[in-house]
Amino acid sequence: MTIDWASLGLVSVVSLAAGVAVVVLVSFALVGLSARVRPRPGGAEDGAPTLSAGAGTAIAAVCLAAVVAIVGFGLYVIVS
Amino acid sequence: MTAPVDVSLIVIVVVITALVFDFTNGFHDTANAMATSIATGALRPKVAVLIAGVLNVVGAFLSVEVARTISSGLVDEARISPVVIFAGLIGAIIWNLLTWLLGLPSSSSHALFGGLIGATVVAAGLGAVHFGAVLSKVILPAIVSPVLAGIIALTATYLAYRTTARADSGTVTKGFKAGQIGSASMVALAHGTSDAQKTMGIITLTLITAGVLSPDSGPPFWVILSAGLAIGLGTYLGGWRIIRTLGKRVSEIETPQGFAAEASTTAVILTSSHLGLALSTTQVATGAIFGAGSGRRLAAVRWSVARQMVVAWILTLPAAAAVGAVAAWVASAGTVGIVLVAVVAIALAAGIYAVSRRRPVTADNVNDVGDDAAVAHEPAVPAR
């Protein structure tokens, strides 16, 4: 009986990296997009240092592009 | 697409039974892709099952990697007949229907393997089962994969909440809802590629056993098409009982958790499928949902529901094996035996369906768990 520890290890590492990366990138993108919304005066965010709307949008675009790349690679993996 | 003339009746019976199993696999596993999306309202129930159904069909066409692994790994193909495969499928179908009635997300793959192993032992003895392969290709991944998916989902959920804690809540909710549509679609696609292939593997195995196909050949086009359609139709009809369990009874899932669970499920299924490991989509998705539930707050998961699932998971392989063994024993009596097994199986299926109609779970009441015992006795912690 042979257990393919190498494959199992590879699956663990790759799926951990990919799964967490996608979620964190989307989270960052949403933080970036939040900069486009004006913080409520007197709210928790009022007075806190915030991104400019343009910088936030740029961060979101970069993060989402990375997500699209990972998902695209996932689709490539299914097809290949 | 002409069927060879020497295909005997039993081979046709097996192909039909395999497609019925594929159908039960579909509605048993709709929840894997769509439970959290339906629970969070990212997708309306009817829309969710339609997307899942279509993507399962598409997924079935995308790869034939796993189909070859299953048909040449777990049992000695030279020593089993189409009757054995038929009996194994019956075991898997009955167990799938029973766990669906109870709303338990057990693994369709394990039911299939269990049924086949039970039937093979009766027909050809213990020696025809490759127990080493069973351990390394089925049991070990089954223990590792839900834990792995759970850890990934837990980590991802924790980081998602930490990252977005100070962001605009409206933007975050809307963003993760949109993300959930994408991630749920990926799970459905990955499910089609991995689970439709199990049926393709079985049908191909049968055709090889009957001498219609040469050993080591891949599934013909009509096999891929019918397996894809059967699993897609089953998925579209939606196993609402299991969707309710995974979407509402495990935890109160919010959109970031739903997204994290689905992204983790996709990552595990795709990487393992690429390496030819036959993972149970159900166990991966369930592990991910528990991980996502715990990632917000440990106490937000109903562990009593988890205990029920673990019991069902442990029972799945031996229970399906037992039904498969009995079916193989009866079916070995020849045509009369096969007819008897088929009639009893249909009667059991009809009975299970009749019982399910007493308290039906549908697209309209799937998120309504007010009368659920586990939910009433172990209320999840309210949202932050």
Coordinates of C-alpha atoms in Angstrom, one line a residue:
Chain A
M1 CA 0.0 0.0 0.0
T2 CA 1.4 3.4 -1.0
I3 CA 0.1 6.7 0.3
D4 CA 0.9 9.5 -2.0
W5 CA 2.0 11.9 0.7
A6 CA 3.6 14.3 -1.8
S7 CA 0.3 14.8 -3.7
L8 CA -1.6 15.2 -0.4
G9 CA 0.9 17.7 0.8
L10 CA 0.8 19.6 -2.5
V11 CA -3.0 19.7 -2.4
S12 CA -2.9 21.1 1.1
V13 CA -0.4 23.8 0.4
V14 CA -1.7 24.9 -2.9
S15 CA -5.4 25.0 -1.9
L16 CA -4.6 26.8 1.4
A17 CA -2.6 29.4 -0.5
A18 CA -5.2 29.8 -3.3
G19 CA -8.3 29.8 -1.1
V20 CA -7.0 32.3 1.5
A21 CA -5.4 34.5 -1.2
V22 CA -8.7 34.9 -3.1
V23 CA -10.7 35.8 0.0
V24 CA -8.1 38.2 1.3
L25 CA -7.7 39.9 -2.1
V26 CA -11.5 40.4 -2.4
S27 CA -11.5 41.8 1.1
F28 CA -8.7 44.3 0.2
A29 CA -10.7 45.2 -2.9
L30 CA -13.8 45.9 -0.8
V31 CA -11.7 48.0 1.6
G32 CA -10.5 49.9 -1.4
L33 CA -14.0 50.3 -2.8
S34 CA -15.2 51.5 0.6
A35 CA -13.0 54.6 0.1
R36 CA -15.4 55.7 -2.6
V37 CA -18.1 56.0 0.1
R38 CA -17.9 59.1 2.3
P39 CA -17.5 58.1 6.0
R40 CA -20.5 59.1 8.1
P41 CA -19.7 62.3 10.1
G42 CA -19.4 61.3 13.7
G43 CA -19.3 57.6 12.8
A44 CA -16.5 55.2 13.7
E45 CA -14.6 56.1 10.6
D46 CA -14.9 59.9 10.9
G47 CA -11.5 61.5 11.2
A48 CA -9.6 58.3 10.6
P49 CA -7.0 58.5 8.0
T50 CA -8.6 57.2 4.8
L51 CA -7.6 56.5 1.2
S52 CA -8.6 58.8 -1.5
A53 CA -11.4 57.5 -3.7
G54 CA -9.0 57.2 -6.6
A55 CA -6.3 55.3 -4.7
G56 CA -9.0 53.0 -3.2
T57 CA -10.4 52.3 -6.7
A58 CA -6.9 51.6 -8.0
I59 CA -6.2 49.1 -5.1
A60 CA -9.5 47.4 -5.8
A61 CA -8.8 47.1 -9.5
V62 CA -5.3 45.5 -8.8
C63 CA -6.7 43.1 -6.2
L64 CA -9.7 42.0 -8.4
A65 CA -7.3 41.6 -11.4
A66 CA -5.3 39.2 -9.2
V67 CA -8.4 37.3 -8.3
V68 CA -9.5 37.0 -11.9
A69 CA -6.0 35.6 -12.7
I70 CA -6.3 33.0 -9.9
V71 CA -9.8 32.0 -11.0
G72 CA -8.7 31.9 -14.6
F73 CA -5.9 29.6 -13.6
G74 CA -8.4 27.4 -11.7
L75 CA -10.5 27.2 -14.9
Y76 CA -7.4 26.3 -16.9
V77 CA -6.7 23.5 -14.4
I78 CA -10.2 22.1 -14.9
V79 CA -9.9 22.1 -18.7
S80 CA -6.3 20.9 -19.0
Chain B
M1 CA -23.9 7.1 -31.7
T2 CA -24.9 3.5 -32.4
A3 CA -25.0 1.0 -29.5
P4 CA -23.1 -2.2 -30.3
V5 CA -25.4 -5.1 -31.0
D6 CA -23.9 -7.5 -28.4
V7 CA -24.7 -5.3 -25.5
S8 CA -26.7 -7.6 -23.2
L9 CA -29.7 -6.6 -21.2
I10 CA -27.8 -6.4 -17.9
V11 CA -25.4 -3.8 -19.3
I12 CA -28.3 -1.6 -20.3
V13 CA -29.8 -2.1 -16.8
V14 CA -26.5 -1.1 -15.3
V15 CA -26.2 2.0 -17.5
I16 CA -29.7 3.1 -16.5
T17 CA -29.0 2.4 -12.8
A18 CA -25.7 4.4 -13.0
L19 CA -27.6 7.4 -14.4
V20 CA -30.2 7.1 -11.7
F21 CA -27.3 7.1 -9.2
D22 CA -25.8 10.1 -11.0
F23 CA -29.2 11.9 -10.6
T24 CA -29.3 11.2 -6.9
N25 CA -25.7 12.4 -6.7
G26 CA -26.8 15.7 -8.3
F27 CA -29.7 16.5 -5.9
H28 CA -27.8 15.2 -2.9
D29 CA -24.9 17.6 -3.7
T30 CA -26.7 20.8 -4.9
A31 CA -26.1 22.0 -1.3
N32 CA -22.3 21.9 -1.7
A33 CA -22.3 24.7 -4.2
M34 CA -25.4 26.6 -3.3
A35 CA -26.4 26.2 0.4
T36 CA -24.6 29.2 1.7
S37 CA -25.5 31.4 -1.3
I38 CA -29.2 30.6 -0.7
A39 CA -28.9 31.1 3.0
T40 CA -27.3 34.5 2.7
G41 CA -29.7 35.6 -0.1
A42 CA -26.8 36.1 -2.6
L43 CA -28.9 34.0 -5.0
R44 CA -32.7 33.3 -5.0
P45 CA -33.2 29.5 -4.5
K46 CA -34.6 28.8 -7.9
V47 CA -31.9 30.8 -9.7
A48 CA -29.2 29.1 -7.6
V49 CA -30.2 25.6 -8.6
L50 CA -30.6 26.6 -12.2
I51 CA -27.0 27.9 -12.3
A52 CA -25.7 24.9 -10.4
G53 CA -27.5 22.5 -12.8
V54 CA -26.2 24.1 -15.9
L55 CA -22.6 24.4 -14.6
N56 CA -22.7 20.7 -13.6
V57 CA -23.5 19.8 -17.2
V58 CA -20.7 22.1 -18.5
G59 CA -18.3 20.7 -15.8
A60 CA -18.9 17.2 -17.0
F61 CA -17.5 18.0 -20.4
L62 CA -14.4 19.8 -19.2
S63 CA -12.2 16.9 -18.0
V64 CA -12.0 13.1 -17.9
E65 CA -9.1 12.9 -15.4
V66 CA -10.9 11.2 -12.5
A67 CA -13.0 8.8 -14.6
R68 CA -9.9 6.8 -15.5
T69 CA -8.7 6.6 -11.9
I70 CA -11.9 5.2 -10.5
S71 CA -12.5 2.6 -13.1
S72 CA -9.1 1.1 -12.6
G73 CA -8.3 1.4 -9.0
L74 CA -10.5 0.2 -6.2
V75 CA -11.7 -3.2 -7.3
D76 CA -10.2 -5.9 -9.5
E77 CA -11.9 -5.2 -12.8
A78 CA -11.2 -8.7 -14.2
R79 CA -13.2 -10.4 -11.4
I80 CA -16.4 -8.4 -11.3
S81 CA -19.4 -8.6 -13.5
P82 CA -22.0 -6.0 -14.6
V83 CA -24.3 -7.7 -12.0
V84 CA -21.9 -6.7 -9.2
I85 CA -21.8 -3.1 -10.5
F86 CA -25.6 -3.1 -10.6
A87 CA -25.8 -4.3 -7.0
G88 CA -23.2 -1.7 -5.9
L89 CA -25.1 1.1 -7.5
I90 CA -28.3 0.0 -5.8
G91 CA -26.6 0.2 -2.4
A92 CA -25.3 3.7 -3.2
I93 CA -28.7 4.9 -4.4
I94 CA -30.6 3.6 -1.4
W95 CA -28.1 5.2 1.0
N96 CA -28.2 8.5 -0.9
L97 CA -32.0 8.6 -0.7
L98 CA -32.1 7.7 3.0
T99 CA -29.5 10.4 4.0
W100 CA -31.4 12.9 1.8
L101 CA -34.6 12.1 3.7
L102 CA -32.7 12.9 7.0
G103 CA -31.2 16.0 5.4
L104 CA -27.6 14.7 6.0
P105 CA -24.9 15.7 3.6
S106 CA -23.2 12.3 3.3
S107 CA -20.7 11.6 0.5
S108 CA -22.2 10.2 -2.7
S109 CA -18.7 9.0 -3.6
H110 CA -18.4 7.0 -0.5
A111 CA -21.9 5.5 -1.0
L112 CA -20.8 4.5 -4.5
F113 CA -17.5 3.0 -3.3
G114 CA -19.2 1.3 -0.4
G115 CA -21.9 -0.3 -2.6
L116 CA -19.3 -1.5 -5.1
I117 CA -17.0 -2.9 -2.4
G118 CA -19.9 -4.8 -0.7
A119 CA -21.1 -6.3 -3.9
T120 CA -17.6 -7.2 -5.0
V121 CA -16.9 -9.0 -1.7
V122 CA -20.1 -11.2 -2.1
A123 CA -19.5 -11.9 -5.8
A124 CA -15.7 -12.4 -5.9
G125 CA -14.4 -12.6 -2.4
L126 CA -12.3 -10.2 -0.3
G127 CA -9.4 -10.7 -2.6
A128 CA -11.0 -8.7 -5.4
V129 CA -11.0 -5.5 -3.4
H130 CA -7.8 -3.5 -3.4
F131 CA -7.9 -2.4 0.3
G132 CA -4.7 -0.6 0.0
A133 CA -6.2 1.6 -2.7
V134 CA -9.4 2.0 -0.7
L135 CA -7.3 3.3 2.2
S136 CA -5.0 5.6 0.3
K137 CA -7.4 6.9 -2.4
V138 CA -10.7 7.0 -0.4
I139 CA -10.4 6.9 3.4
L140 CA -7.3 9.0 3.9
P141 CA -8.4 11.8 1.7
A142 CA -11.8 11.6 3.4
I143 CA -10.3 12.3 6.7
V144 CA -7.8 14.9 5.5
S145 CA -10.0 16.9 3.1
P146 CA -12.8 18.2 5.4
V147 CA -10.3 19.2 8.0
L148 CA -8.1 20.9 5.4
A149 CA -11.1 22.7 3.8
G150 CA -12.2 23.7 7.3
I151 CA -8.9 25.2 8.2
I152 CA -8.7 27.1 4.9
A153 CA -12.2 28.5 5.3
L154 CA -11.6 29.4 9.0
T155 CA -8.4 31.3 8.1
A156 CA -10.0 33.0 5.2
T157 CA -13.1 34.0 7.1
Y158 CA -11.0 35.3 10.0
L159 CA -8.9 37.4 7.7
A160 CA -11.9 38.6 5.7
Y161 CA -13.6 39.9 8.9
R162 CA -10.3 41.5 10.1
T163 CA -9.6 43.1 6.8
T164 CA -13.0 44.6 6.2
A165 CA -13.8 45.5 9.9
R166 CA -13.4 49.2 9.3
A167 CA -14.6 49.3 5.7
D168 CA -18.1 50.5 4.6
S169 CA -20.5 47.7 5.6
G170 CA -22.8 48.2 2.6
T171 CA -20.0 47.9 0.2
V172 CA -18.6 44.9 2.0
T173 CA -22.0 43.0 2.0
K174 CA -22.7 43.8 -1.6
G175 CA -19.2 42.9 -2.7
F176 CA -19.2 39.5 -0.9
K177 CA -22.6 38.8 -2.3
A178 CA -21.3 39.4 -5.8
G179 CA -18.3 37.3 -4.9
Q180 CA -20.5 34.5 -3.7
I181 CA -22.2 34.2 -7.1
G182 CA -18.8 33.6 -8.7
S183 CA -17.5 31.3 -6.0
A184 CA -20.7 29.2 -5.9
S185 CA -20.5 28.9 -9.7
M186 CA -16.9 27.6 -9.5
V187 CA -18.0 25.0 -6.9
A188 CA -20.8 23.8 -9.2
L189 CA -18.4 23.6 -12.1
A190 CA -15.8 21.7 -10.1
H191 CA -18.6 19.4 -8.9
G192 CA -19.6 18.6 -12.4
T193 CA -16.0 17.8 -13.4
S194 CA -15.4 15.6 -10.3
D195 CA -18.7 13.8 -9.6
A196 CA -20.2 13.4 -13.1
Q197 CA -16.9 11.6 -13.8
K198 CA -17.6 9.0 -11.1
T199 CA -20.6 7.9 -13.0
M200 CA -18.7 8.0 -16.3
G201 CA -16.1 5.9 -14.6
I202 CA -18.7 3.3 -13.6
I203 CA -20.4 3.1 -17.0
T204 CA -17.1 2.9 -18.7
L205 CA -16.0 0.2 -16.2
T206 CA -19.2 -1.8 -17.1
L207 CA -18.7 -1.4 -20.8
I208 CA -15.1 -2.6 -20.4
T209 CA -16.3 -5.6 -18.3
A210 CA -18.8 -6.5 -20.9
G211 CA -16.2 -6.4 -23.6
V212 CA -17.8 -3.4 -25.4
L213 CA -14.8 -1.2 -24.8
S214 CA -11.2 -2.2 -24.7
P215 CA -9.5 -2.0 -21.3
D216 CA -8.0 1.4 -20.4
S217 CA -10.2 3.3 -22.8
G218 CA -11.8 6.5 -21.9
P219 CA -15.6 7.2 -21.7
P220 CA -17.3 7.6 -25.1
F221 CA -19.2 10.8 -25.9
W222 CA -22.7 9.5 -25.2
V223 CA -21.6 8.4 -21.7
I224 CA -20.2 11.9 -21.0
L225 CA -23.4 13.6 -22.3
S226 CA -25.8 11.4 -20.4
A227 CA -23.9 11.5 -17.2
G228 CA -23.6 15.3 -17.4
L229 CA -27.4 15.6 -18.1
A230 CA -28.4 13.3 -15.3
I231 CA -26.3 15.1 -12.7
G232 CA -27.4 18.5 -14.0
L233 CA -31.1 17.6 -13.8
G234 CA -30.7 16.2 -10.3
T235 CA -28.8 19.3 -9.2
Y236 CA -31.6 21.5 -10.7
L237 CA -34.3 19.7 -8.8
G238 CA -32.3 20.6 -5.7
G239 CA -31.9 18.5 -2.5
W240 CA -33.7 21.2 -0.4
R241 CA -33.4 19.2 2.8
I242 CA -29.6 19.1 2.6
I243 CA -29.5 22.7 1.5
R244 CA -31.4 23.7 4.6
T245 CA -29.0 21.7 6.8
L246 CA -25.8 23.2 5.4
G247 CA -27.1 26.7 4.9
K248 CA -29.1 27.2 8.0
R249 CA -28.6 24.5 10.6
V250 CA -24.8 24.4 10.8
S251 CA -24.5 28.1 11.5
E252 CA -25.9 31.5 10.8
I253 CA -23.8 32.1 7.7
E254 CA -23.1 35.7 6.6
T255 CA -21.9 36.7 3.1
P256 CA -18.2 36.9 3.9
Q257 CA -18.4 33.4 5.4
G258 CA -20.3 32.1 2.5
F259 CA -17.7 33.5 0.1
A260 CA -14.8 32.1 2.2
A261 CA -16.5 28.6 2.4
E262 CA -17.1 28.4 -1.3
A263 CA -13.6 29.8 -2.3
S264 CA -12.0 27.2 0.0
T265 CA -14.2 24.4 -1.4
T266 CA -13.2 25.3 -4.9
A267 CA -9.5 25.5 -4.1
V268 CA -9.4 22.1 -2.5
I269 CA -11.6 20.3 -5.1
L270 CA -9.7 21.8 -8.1
T271 CA -6.2 21.1 -6.8
S272 CA -7.1 17.5 -5.8
S273 CA -9.1 16.8 -9.0
H274 CA -6.1 18.1 -11.0
L275 CA -3.9 15.5 -9.3
G276 CA -6.4 12.7 -9.8
L277 CA -7.5 12.3 -6.2
A278 CA -11.1 11.4 -5.9
L279 CA -12.3 13.7 -3.1
S280 CA -15.8 13.8 -1.8
T281 CA -17.1 17.3 -2.7
T282 CA -19.7 16.9 0.1
Q283 CA -17.1 16.4 2.8
V284 CA -14.9 19.3 1.5
A285 CA -17.9 21.7 1.3
T286 CA -19.2 20.7 4.7
G287 CA -15.8 21.1 6.3
A288 CA -15.5 24.5 4.7
I289 CA -18.9 25.6 6.0
F290 CA -18.0 24.5 9.5
G291 CA -14.6 26.4 9.2
A292 CA -16.3 29.5 7.9
G293 CA -18.9 29.3 10.8
S294 CA -16.1 29.0 13.3
G295 CA -14.0 31.8 11.7
R296 CA -16.3 34.4 12.9
R297 CA -16.8 33.0 16.4
L298 CA -16.2 29.4 17.5
A299 CA -19.5 29.2 19.4
A300 CA -21.5 30.2 16.2
V301 CA -21.4 26.6 15.0
R302 CA -23.9 24.0 16.1
W303 CA -21.7 21.1 17.0
S304 CA -24.7 18.8 17.5
V305 CA -25.4 19.0 13.8
A306 CA -21.7 18.2 13.2
R307 CA -21.9 15.1 15.3
Q308 CA -24.9 13.8 13.3
M309 CA -22.9 14.4 10.1
V310 CA -19.8 12.6 11.3
V311 CA -21.9 9.6 12.3
A312 CA -23.5 9.6 8.9
W313 CA -20.1 9.9 7.2
I314 CA -18.7 6.9 9.1
L315 CA -21.8 4.8 8.4
T316 CA -21.9 5.7 4.7
L317 CA -19.3 3.3 3.4
P318 CA -20.3 0.2 5.5
A319 CA -24.0 0.8 5.1
A320 CA -23.9 1.2 1.4
A321 CA -21.6 -1.9 1.3
A322 CA -24.2 -3.9 3.3
V323 CA -27.0 -3.0 0.9
G324 CA -24.7 -3.7 -2.0
A325 CA -23.7 -7.0 -0.6
V326 CA -27.4 -8.1 -0.1
A327 CA -28.3 -6.9 -3.6
A328 CA -25.3 -8.8 -5.1
W329 CA -26.4 -12.0 -3.3
V330 CA -30.0 -11.8 -4.5
A331 CA -29.0 -10.7 -8.0
S332 CA -26.6 -13.6 -8.4
A333 CA -29.7 -15.8 -8.7
G334 CA -29.9 -14.7 -12.4
T335 CA -32.5 -12.6 -14.2
V336 CA -35.2 -13.2 -11.5
G337 CA -32.8 -12.0 -8.8
I338 CA -31.9 -8.8 -10.8
V339 CA -35.6 -8.1 -11.4
L340 CA -36.3 -8.7 -7.7
V341 CA -33.5 -6.3 -6.6
A342 CA -34.8 -3.6 -9.0
V343 CA -38.4 -4.0 -7.9
V344 CA -37.4 -3.8 -4.2
A345 CA -35.1 -0.8 -4.8
I346 CA -37.9 1.1 -6.7
A347 CA -40.3 0.3 -3.8
L348 CA -37.9 1.6 -1.2
A349 CA -37.2 4.7 -3.2
A350 CA -41.0 5.3 -3.6
G351 CA -41.4 4.8 0.2
I352 CA -38.7 7.2 1.0
Y353 CA -40.2 9.8 -1.3
A354 CA -43.6 9.2 0.3
V355 CA -42.2 9.8 3.8
S356 CA -40.5 13.0 2.5
R357 CA -43.8 14.4 1.4
R358 CA -45.1 14.5 4.9
R359 CA -42.8 17.4 5.8
P360 CA -41.6 18.7 2.4
V361 CA -38.7 21.1 2.1
T362 CA -38.9 23.2 -1.0
A363 CA -37.4 26.3 -2.6
D364 CA -40.1 28.3 -0.7
N365 CA -39.4 27.2 2.8
V366 CA -35.7 26.1 2.6
N367 CA -34.5 29.0 4.8
D368 CA -37.3 28.6 7.3
V369 CA -35.9 26.7 10.3
G370 CA -38.2 27.9 13.0
D371 CA -39.4 24.4 13.9
D372 CA -36.0 22.7 13.7
A373 CA -35.1 20.9 16.9
A374 CA -31.3 21.4 16.6
V375 CA -31.8 25.1 15.9
A376 CA -34.2 25.6 18.8
H377 CA -32.0 23.8 21.3
E378 CA -28.6 25.2 20.4
P379 CA -29.2 28.8 19.2
A380 CA -26.2 30.2 17.3
V381 CA -24.7 33.4 18.7
P382 CA -26.3 36.4 17.1
A383 CA -24.4 38.5 14.6
R384 CA -21.8 40.9 15.9

